[in-house]
């Protein structure tokens, strides 16, 4: 007797949770005052369009959103509302065709006074009809502030000081 087992899977579905969906930051290390740009790539490697695709992402703690910095290749409006990125309330992409991808980016500035060693974490959440939410995270480590000084010396004549001359150093 001959027997067989037939396995099937539902291949008629969108799929956003894949290696092509990613979140990157322009810097893995930054200092207070530096700008970090975040790139969110959404990829549908399924064989049908994903519908009602929405990306939500807020500026991470310790940073401030750079006004009007949200852009996209997804065909959605990225106009700020009251200086706030549309990603904070959710940027509606709509439909993302099968085997297509698009990208959203925005920038934040690391707040002054943020302690060295602080890890700034940023998470994007991608939702769509009939599929599980997808999250992608990236992080940037805050470096110490580098203080630069200018030195001036007074008391010497022609760049040289005689022994016993009092020199006065001024740091600015």
XYZ file of N, CA, C and O in Angstrom:
688
model
N 0.841 -1.178 0.000
C 0.000 0.000 0.000
C 0.882 1.236 0.000
O 1.856 1.324 0.743
N 0.507 2.161 -0.804
C 1.244 3.411 -0.947
C 0.453 4.503 -0.229
O -0.749 4.647 -0.411
N 1.141 5.294 0.614
C 0.474 6.407 1.282
C 1.324 7.660 1.137
O 2.524 7.586 0.894
N 0.690 8.780 1.284
C 1.414 10.049 1.185
C 0.776 11.073 2.104
O -0.373 10.940 2.508
N 1.536 12.111 2.402
C 1.071 13.203 3.240
C 1.260 14.488 2.454
O 2.348 14.758 1.942
N 0.223 15.269 2.331
C 0.279 16.515 1.594
C 0.183 17.667 2.589
O -0.773 17.759 3.351
N 1.186 18.501 2.608
C 1.199 19.678 3.472
C 0.985 20.907 2.612
O 1.601 21.063 1.568
N 0.134 21.807 3.075
C -0.082 23.060 2.360
C 0.047 24.209 3.345
O -0.056 24.028 4.555
N 0.291 25.363 2.823
C 0.329 26.558 3.663
C -0.379 27.685 2.936
O -0.492 27.679 1.721
N -0.856 28.630 3.687
C -1.549 29.773 3.111
C -0.505 30.747 2.592
O 0.170 31.430 3.361
N -0.367 30.784 1.282
C 0.630 31.684 0.701
C -0.006 32.961 0.171
O 0.691 33.824 -0.331
N -1.331 33.039 0.266
C -2.028 34.232 -0.198
C -2.201 35.202 0.961
O -3.305 35.423 1.454
N -1.091 35.750 1.420
C -1.136 36.665 2.557
C -0.004 37.671 2.451
O 1.066 37.370 1.917
N -0.232 38.882 2.971
C 0.876 39.841 3.061
C 1.816 39.394 4.169
O 1.424 38.680 5.085
N 3.069 39.798 4.083
C 4.029 39.445 5.131
C 4.980 40.624 5.312
O 5.827 40.883 4.451
N 4.830 41.330 6.450
C 5.684 42.484 6.754
C 6.790 42.140 7.744
O 7.779 42.871 7.846
N 6.617 41.053 8.490
C 7.632 40.640 9.471
C 8.662 39.765 8.767
O 8.585 38.542 8.759
N 9.636 40.427 8.125
C 10.658 39.742 7.339
C 11.967 40.510 7.427
O 12.008 41.603 7.997
N 13.018 39.972 6.872
C 14.351 40.595 6.957
C 14.409 41.947 6.257
O 15.251 42.786 6.586
N 13.520 42.191 5.304
C 13.518 43.466 4.590
C 12.897 44.609 5.367
O 13.090 45.771 5.044
N 12.122 44.290 6.401
C 11.540 45.326 7.252
C 12.547 45.641 8.343
O 12.941 44.754 9.100
N 12.989 46.903 8.400
C 14.104 47.225 9.299
C 13.984 48.628 9.869
O 13.208 49.449 9.393
N 14.801 48.873 10.879
C 14.901 50.185 11.526
C 16.385 50.462 11.720
O 17.097 49.664 12.325
N 16.873 51.570 11.212
C 18.276 51.952 11.351
C 18.372 53.376 11.873
O 17.486 54.192 11.638
N 19.485 53.662 12.541
C 19.789 55.024 12.990
C 21.047 55.488 12.266
O 21.925 54.685 11.958
N 21.133 56.780 12.015
C 22.293 57.328 11.304
C 23.562 57.278 12.140
O 24.662 57.439 11.604
N 23.433 57.058 13.456
C 24.612 57.033 14.332
C 24.404 56.022 15.450
O 23.325 55.936 16.013
N 25.452 55.281 15.759
C 25.382 54.374 16.909
C 25.865 55.086 18.169
O 25.635 54.615 19.277
N 26.533 56.235 17.974
C 26.996 57.068 19.089
C 26.739 58.529 18.721
O 26.887 58.917 17.572
N 26.343 59.313 19.718
C 26.069 60.733 19.481
C 26.320 61.520 20.756
O 26.320 60.956 21.851
N 26.535 62.812 20.584
C 26.717 63.722 21.720
C 25.500 64.630 21.828
O 24.777 64.838 20.844
N 25.260 65.209 23.000
C 24.174 66.193 23.111
C 24.315 67.263 22.024
O 25.417 67.744 21.740
N 23.203 67.582 21.389
C 23.195 68.544 20.287
C 23.287 67.888 18.923
O 22.933 68.498 17.914
N 23.748 66.625 18.846
C 23.849 65.924 17.563
C 22.465 65.536 17.060
O 21.539 65.307 17.834
N 22.346 65.423 15.745
C 21.105 64.981 15.109
C 21.233 63.506 14.749
O 22.252 63.084 14.197
N 20.203 62.740 15.086
C 20.127 61.322 14.709
C 18.952 61.187 13.751
O 17.835 61.622 14.056
N 19.190 60.608 12.587
C 18.119 60.353 11.627
C 17.780 58.865 11.684
O 18.675 58.021 11.657
N 16.483 58.576 11.779
C 15.993 57.194 11.836
C 15.376 56.824 10.494
O 14.641 57.626 9.896
N 15.671 55.617 10.032
C 15.168 55.106 8.762
C 14.340 53.854 9.042
O 14.849 52.895 9.622
N 13.080 53.867 8.632
C 12.188 52.728 8.815
C 11.837 52.209 7.426
O 11.250 52.935 6.616
N 12.229 50.972 7.155
C 11.917 50.355 5.860
C 10.861 49.283 6.107
O 11.042 48.408 6.947
N 9.765 49.363 5.355
C 8.689 48.381 5.453
C 8.664 47.601 4.143
O 8.548 48.190 3.066
N 8.783 46.281 4.259
C 8.825 45.414 3.091
C 7.723 44.363 3.178
O 7.560 43.717 4.213
N 6.965 44.211 2.115
C 5.939 43.173 2.033
C 6.468 42.098 1.097
O 6.432 42.248 -0.121
N 6.971 40.993 1.675
C 7.462 39.913 0.806
C 6.409 38.815 0.622
O 6.698 37.734 0.141
N 5.157 39.145 0.992
C 4.045 38.234 0.724
C 3.624 38.351 -0.731
O 4.176 39.145 -1.501
N 2.607 37.553 -1.109
C 2.199 37.586 -2.508
C 0.869 38.309 -2.748
O 0.322 38.243 -3.839
N 0.382 39.004 -1.711
C -0.766 39.902 -1.875
C -0.480 41.205 -1.134
O 0.367 41.244 -0.237
N -1.179 42.231 -1.507
C -0.971 43.549 -0.892
C -1.353 43.533 0.589
O -2.286 42.840 0.991
N -0.613 44.287 1.380
C -0.967 44.526 2.786
C -1.865 45.757 2.791
O -1.563 46.749 2.122
N -2.960 45.703 3.526
C -3.882 46.841 3.546
C -3.874 47.515 4.908
O -3.555 46.893 5.922
N -4.232 48.792 4.904
C -4.295 49.615 6.122
C -2.963 49.616 6.872
O -2.928 49.550 8.093
N -1.868 49.713 6.133
C -0.539 49.742 6.749
C -0.348 51.086 7.445
O -0.645 52.144 6.884
N 0.130 51.024 8.681
C 0.327 52.228 9.493
C 1.630 52.080 10.270
O 1.900 51.027 10.841
N 2.439 53.140 10.298
C 3.709 53.148 11.024
C 3.604 54.167 12.150
O 3.248 55.329 11.920
N 3.909 53.714 13.368
C 3.886 54.599 14.531
C 5.275 54.617 15.150
O 5.881 53.562 15.358
N 5.774 55.822 15.412
C 7.117 55.964 15.976
C 7.224 57.344 16.612
O 6.995 58.347 15.957
N 7.558 57.382 17.884
C 7.726 58.654 18.592
C 9.195 58.929 18.828
O 9.986 57.988 18.968
N 9.584 60.197 18.905
C 10.975 60.502 19.243
C 11.322 59.855 20.580
O 10.524 59.893 21.511
N 12.491 59.244 20.676
C 12.851 58.582 21.932
C 13.108 59.577 23.062
O 13.430 60.735 22.822
N 12.961 59.086 24.291
C 13.260 59.900 25.472
C 14.690 60.424 25.358
O 15.589 59.717 24.905
N 14.886 61.666 25.753
C 16.216 62.271 25.699
C 16.521 62.952 24.377
O 17.631 63.428 24.159
N 15.520 62.981 23.475
C 15.711 63.650 22.188
C 14.509 64.542 21.904
O 13.460 64.415 22.528
N 14.685 65.438 20.940
C 13.622 66.327 20.505
C 13.477 66.196 18.998
O 14.475 66.226 18.266
N 12.256 66.041 18.532
C 11.971 65.913 17.104
C 12.427 67.156 16.346
O 12.181 68.278 16.781
N 13.073 66.963 15.204
C 13.477 68.056 14.327
C 12.286 68.346 13.414
O 11.920 67.513 12.575
N 11.677 69.511 13.604
C 10.474 69.894 12.883
C 10.620 69.719 11.373
O 11.666 70.032 10.796
N 9.545 69.211 10.762
C 9.444 69.012 9.306
C 10.486 68.039 8.749
O 10.802 68.088 7.560
N 11.021 67.136 9.555
C 12.056 66.213 9.068
C 11.506 64.868 8.590
O 12.247 64.064 8.040
N 10.205 64.616 8.767
C 9.638 63.338 8.341
C 9.436 63.336 6.828
O 8.804 64.243 6.276
N 9.990 62.310 6.164
C 9.800 62.132 4.720
C 9.499 60.660 4.461
O 9.778 59.801 5.300
N 8.954 60.382 3.287
C 8.635 58.994 2.957
C 8.639 58.759 1.454
O 8.406 59.682 0.681
N 8.878 57.509 1.090
C 8.715 57.062 -0.298
C 7.430 56.251 -0.415
O 7.184 55.635 -1.439
N 6.619 56.248 0.641
C 5.413 55.411 0.706
C 4.173 56.090 0.133
O 3.091 55.496 0.123
N 4.286 57.326 -0.278
C 3.156 58.014 -0.869
C 2.184 58.629 0.121
O 1.093 59.030 -0.256
N 2.552 58.712 1.376
C 1.677 59.290 2.401
C 2.107 60.717 2.711
O 3.264 61.079 2.519
N 1.183 61.509 3.214
C 1.500 62.881 3.611
C 2.330 62.859 4.899
O 1.993 62.161 5.855
N 3.397 63.624 4.917
C 4.274 63.670 6.093
C 4.276 65.053 6.740
O 5.217 65.404 7.446
N 3.245 65.825 6.523
C 3.158 67.168 7.088
C 3.041 67.097 8.605
O 2.197 66.374 9.139
N 3.898 67.852 9.295
C 3.818 67.935 10.750
C 2.503 68.590 11.162
O 1.963 69.429 10.438
N 2.025 68.208 12.331
C 0.835 68.834 12.903
C 1.272 69.505 14.190
O 1.621 68.842 15.161
N 1.338 70.828 14.184
C 1.763 71.574 15.369
C 3.193 71.257 15.772
O 3.493 71.195 16.963
N 4.075 71.033 14.798
C 5.475 70.729 15.099
C 5.724 69.290 15.511
O 6.817 68.937 15.922
N 4.700 68.440 15.391
C 4.804 67.036 15.786
C 4.793 66.165 14.533
O 3.980 66.360 13.626
N 5.665 65.171 14.498
C 5.724 64.253 13.368
C 4.426 63.458 13.254
O 3.867 63.020 14.265
N 3.945 63.214 12.024
C 2.757 62.393 11.858
C 2.984 60.947 12.319
O 2.031 60.211 12.559
N 4.232 60.554 12.487
C 4.532 59.202 12.981
C 4.071 59.018 14.421
O 3.790 57.896 14.851
N 4.002 60.094 15.206
C 3.632 59.971 16.615
C 2.212 59.456 16.791
O 1.942 58.693 17.719
N 1.312 59.866 15.924
C -0.063 59.377 16.006
C -0.298 58.237 15.031
O -1.347 57.600 15.075
N 0.642 57.986 14.172
C 0.545 56.899 13.203
C 0.431 57.445 11.791
O -0.519 58.142 11.461
N 1.418 57.138 10.976
C 1.447 57.557 9.577
C 0.783 56.460 8.760
O 1.296 55.339 8.678
N -0.376 56.759 8.191
C -1.109 55.765 7.417
C -0.540 55.691 6.004
O -0.576 56.668 5.263
N -0.021 54.518 5.682
C 0.541 54.264 4.353
C -0.561 53.800 3.410
O -0.545 54.063 2.231
N -1.512 53.055 3.956
C -2.576 52.486 3.126
C -2.152 51.113 2.646
O -1.746 50.276 3.435
N -2.197 50.909 1.353
C -1.864 49.606 0.779
C -0.385 49.542 0.392
O 0.160 50.501 -0.156
N 0.247 48.410 0.717
C 1.631 48.159 0.278
C 1.585 46.901 -0.586
O 1.327 45.801 -0.087
N 1.804 47.066 -1.908
C 1.687 45.926 -2.815
C 2.642 44.778 -2.463
O 3.654 44.968 -1.792
N 2.288 43.595 -2.959
C 3.128 42.408 -2.780
C 4.515 42.664 -3.364
O 4.664 43.322 -4.392
N 5.521 42.171 -2.675
C 6.928 42.249 -3.090
C 7.391 43.685 -3.355
O 8.189 43.948 -4.236
N 6.849 44.614 -2.541
C 7.237 46.015 -2.624
C 7.692 46.495 -1.244
O 7.362 45.889 -0.231
N 8.434 47.584 -1.243
C 8.910 48.174 0.013
C 8.847 49.689 -0.101
O 8.812 50.236 -1.210
N 8.821 50.346 1.031
C 8.909 51.799 1.062
C 9.628 52.198 2.344
O 9.846 51.366 3.230
N 10.043 53.453 2.419
C 10.837 53.921 3.556
C 10.297 55.228 4.114
O 9.808 56.070 3.373
N 10.415 55.359 5.435
C 10.070 56.600 6.133
C 11.304 57.002 6.931
O 12.029 56.136 7.442
N 11.566 58.284 7.018
C 12.669 58.740 7.862
C 12.265 60.006 8.605
O 11.397 60.741 8.164
N 12.915 60.180 9.761
C 12.718 61.400 10.551
C 13.966 61.612 11.390
O 14.769 60.706 11.583
N 14.125 62.836 11.904
C 15.322 63.181 12.678
C 14.965 63.707 14.059
O 13.911 64.329 14.249
N 15.868 63.457 15.004
C 15.755 64.003 16.352
C 17.105 64.598 16.742
O 18.136 64.234 16.179
N 17.075 65.511 17.694
C 18.308 66.101 18.227
C 18.462 65.609 19.663
O 17.522 65.627 20.444
N 19.686 65.142 20.009
C 19.964 64.673 21.368
C 19.926 65.887 22.288
O 20.575 66.901 22.034
N 19.137 65.780 23.364
C 18.961 66.902 24.285
C 20.253 67.247 25.021
O 21.002 66.346 25.411
N 20.479 68.553 25.211
C 21.611 69.016 26.013
C 21.443 68.487 27.435
O 20.325 68.391 27.930
N 22.534 68.140 28.056
C 22.489 67.675 29.434
C 22.208 66.187 29.577
O 22.207 65.670 30.695
N 21.969 65.481 28.479
C 21.740 64.038 28.567
C 23.053 63.369 28.953
O 24.093 63.618 28.353
N 23.020 62.552 29.982
C 24.234 61.970 30.563
C 24.949 61.035 29.595
O 24.321 60.265 28.867
N 26.285 61.117 29.627
C 27.113 60.196 28.847
C 26.795 58.771 29.277
O 26.553 58.499 30.452
N 26.747 57.866 28.315
C 26.445 56.468 28.599
C 24.971 56.142 28.481
O 24.587 54.974 28.471
N 24.122 57.175 28.393
C 22.690 56.935 28.209
C 22.482 56.252 26.862
O 23.068 56.643 25.860
N 21.649 55.221 26.851
C 21.312 54.554 25.597
C 19.943 55.063 25.157
O 18.959 54.917 25.868
N 19.922 55.695 23.991
C 18.695 56.226 23.418
C 18.104 55.129 22.529
O 18.700 54.752 21.529
N 16.955 54.584 22.934
C 16.300 53.500 22.183
C 15.084 54.049 21.446
O 14.327 54.835 21.990
N 14.928 53.591 20.207
C 13.795 54.027 19.405
C 13.142 52.812 18.760
O 13.818 51.986 18.164
N 11.826 52.717 18.907
C 11.077 51.578 18.383
C 9.980 52.055 17.442
O 9.235 52.972 17.764
N 9.898 51.409 16.288
C 8.818 51.647 15.339
C 7.862 50.465 15.404
O 8.299 49.316 15.529
N 6.558 50.750 15.322
C 5.546 49.699 15.263
C 4.805 49.828 13.936
O 4.358 50.916 13.568
N 4.707 48.699 13.244
C 4.035 48.660 11.946
C 2.809 47.760 12.090
O 2.926 46.622 12.545
N 1.646 48.292 11.721
C 0.414 47.516 11.789
C -0.224 47.451 10.408
O 0.041 48.306 9.549
N -1.039 46.435 10.207
C -1.801 46.287 8.966
C -2.946 45.329 9.238
O -2.920 44.573 10.218
N -3.956 45.356 8.376
C -5.090 44.457 8.518
C -4.646 43.004 8.423
O -3.792 42.655 7.593
N -5.202 42.177 9.271
C -5.071 40.708 9.207
C -3.681 40.153 9.443
O -3.407 39.012 9.086
N -2.761 40.952 9.990
C -1.434 40.421 10.329
C -1.026 40.932 11.711
O -1.555 41.934 12.184
N -0.082 40.243 12.328
C 0.415 40.663 13.639
C 1.241 41.942 13.509
O 1.885 42.176 12.480
N 1.230 42.757 14.570
C 2.060 43.963 14.598
C 3.524 43.580 14.486
O 3.951 42.528 14.969
N 4.299 44.447 13.864
C 5.740 44.244 13.685
C 6.451 45.389 14.393
O 6.082 46.546 14.220
N 7.468 45.057 15.194
C 8.263 46.102 15.846
C 9.725 45.957 15.458
O 10.240 44.845 15.353
N 10.368 47.095 15.267
C 11.806 47.133 15.000
C 12.396 48.215 15.892
O 11.811 49.283 16.064
N 13.586 47.954 16.471
C 14.218 48.876 17.412
C 15.668 49.125 17.016
O 16.321 48.260 16.440
N 16.142 50.298 17.355
C 17.556 50.634 17.193
C 17.974 51.466 18.395
O 17.140 51.997 19.117
N 19.273 51.560 18.645
C 19.739 52.339 19.796
C 21.004 53.114 19.452
O 21.767 52.733 18.563
N 21.194 54.208 20.185
C 22.361 55.083 20.047
C 22.867 55.385 21.449
O 22.070 55.700 22.335
N 24.171 55.296 21.655
C 24.768 55.584 22.961
C 25.268 57.022 22.979
O 25.951 57.468 22.052
N 24.916 57.742 24.036
C 25.333 59.139 24.182
C 26.773 59.180 24.695
O 27.120 58.502 25.663
N 27.587 59.963 24.031
C 28.993 60.141 24.405
C 29.154 61.385 25.265
O 28.298 62.277 25.236
N 30.263 61.462 26.010
C 30.483 62.663 26.824
C 30.664 63.903 25.953
O 31.124 63.810 24.821
N 30.295 65.029 26.506
C 30.501 66.303 25.823
C 31.989 66.615 25.855
O 32.645 66.468 26.884
N 32.517 67.006 24.709
C 33.932 67.369 24.630
C 34.030 68.884 24.747
O 33.448 69.622 23.952
N 34.734 69.344 25.767
C 34.912 70.777 25.968
C 36.275 71.175 25.423
O 37.276 70.541 25.733
N 36.283 72.181 24.609
C 37.536 72.654 24.022
C 37.887 74.012 24.642
O 37.020 74.854 24.840
N 39.162 74.191 24.939
C 39.627 75.437 25.537
C 40.644 76.104 24.628
O 41.387 75.436 23.923
N 40.664 77.403 24.670
C 41.697 78.205 24.024
C 42.594 78.729 25.139
O 42.110 79.140 26.185
N 43.908 78.684 24.913
C 44.854 79.114 25.942
C 45.567 80.375 25.462
O 46.020 80.461 24.326
N 45.696 81.355 26.365
C 46.463 82.576 26.095
C 47.468 82.751 27.226
O 47.183 82.465 28.381
N 48.670 83.196 26.876
C 49.724 83.384 27.868
C 50.154 84.844 27.836
O 50.375 85.421 26.781
N 50.291 85.444 29.010
C 50.743 86.824 29.108
C 51.956 86.871 30.035
O 52.050 86.116 30.987
N 52.891 87.723 29.741
C 54.050 87.899 30.624
C 55.371 87.692 29.922
O 56.396 88.131 30.398
N 55.382 87.045 28.809
C 56.633 86.833 28.074
C 56.809 87.934 27.042
O 55.888 88.650 26.683
N 58.005 88.084 26.528
C 58.295 89.084 25.513
C 58.793 88.351 24.274
O 59.769 87.602 24.346
N 58.091 88.542 23.152
C 58.534 87.926 21.904
C 58.435 86.411 21.928
O 59.203 85.738 21.257
N 57.542 85.838 22.723
C 57.353 84.394 22.759
C 58.260 83.691 23.749
O 58.171 82.491 23.923
N 59.154 84.418 24.405
C 60.046 83.788 25.384
C 59.944 84.534 26.706
O 59.723 85.734 26.749
N 60.108 83.797 27.798
C 60.058 84.427 29.124
C 61.401 84.226 29.806
O 61.995 83.152 29.718
N 61.876 85.259 30.464
C 63.128 85.152 31.217
C 62.859 84.366 32.491
O 61.741 84.394 33.027
N 63.872 83.675 33.002
C 63.685 82.959 34.271
C 63.170 83.920 35.343
O 63.616 85.058 35.447
N 62.182 83.446 36.105
C 61.614 84.245 37.186
C 60.447 85.109 36.760
O 59.811 85.751 37.602
N 60.179 85.184 35.450
C 59.031 85.979 34.965
C 57.738 85.279 35.349
O 57.624 84.059 35.216
N 56.791 86.024 35.811
C 55.470 85.464 36.139
C 54.643 85.424 34.848
O 54.475 86.426 34.182
N 54.141 84.214 34.536
C 53.283 84.043 33.345
C 51.842 83.861 33.817
O 51.576 83.193 34.815
N 50.945 84.454 33.101
C 49.522 84.315 33.420
C 48.852 83.560 32.259
O 48.948 83.978 31.108
N 48.220 82.431 32.609
C 47.497 81.625 31.613
C 46.008 81.914 31.732
O 45.463 81.947 32.825
N 45.357 82.096 30.586
C 43.921 82.310 30.548
C 43.307 81.265 29.640
O 43.726 81.122 28.484
N 42.326 80.503 30.177
C 41.590 79.517 29.387
C 40.205 80.071 29.091
O 39.513 80.546 29.966
N 39.820 80.032 27.817
C 38.480 80.480 27.425
C 37.799 79.409 26.615
O 38.388 78.538 26.067
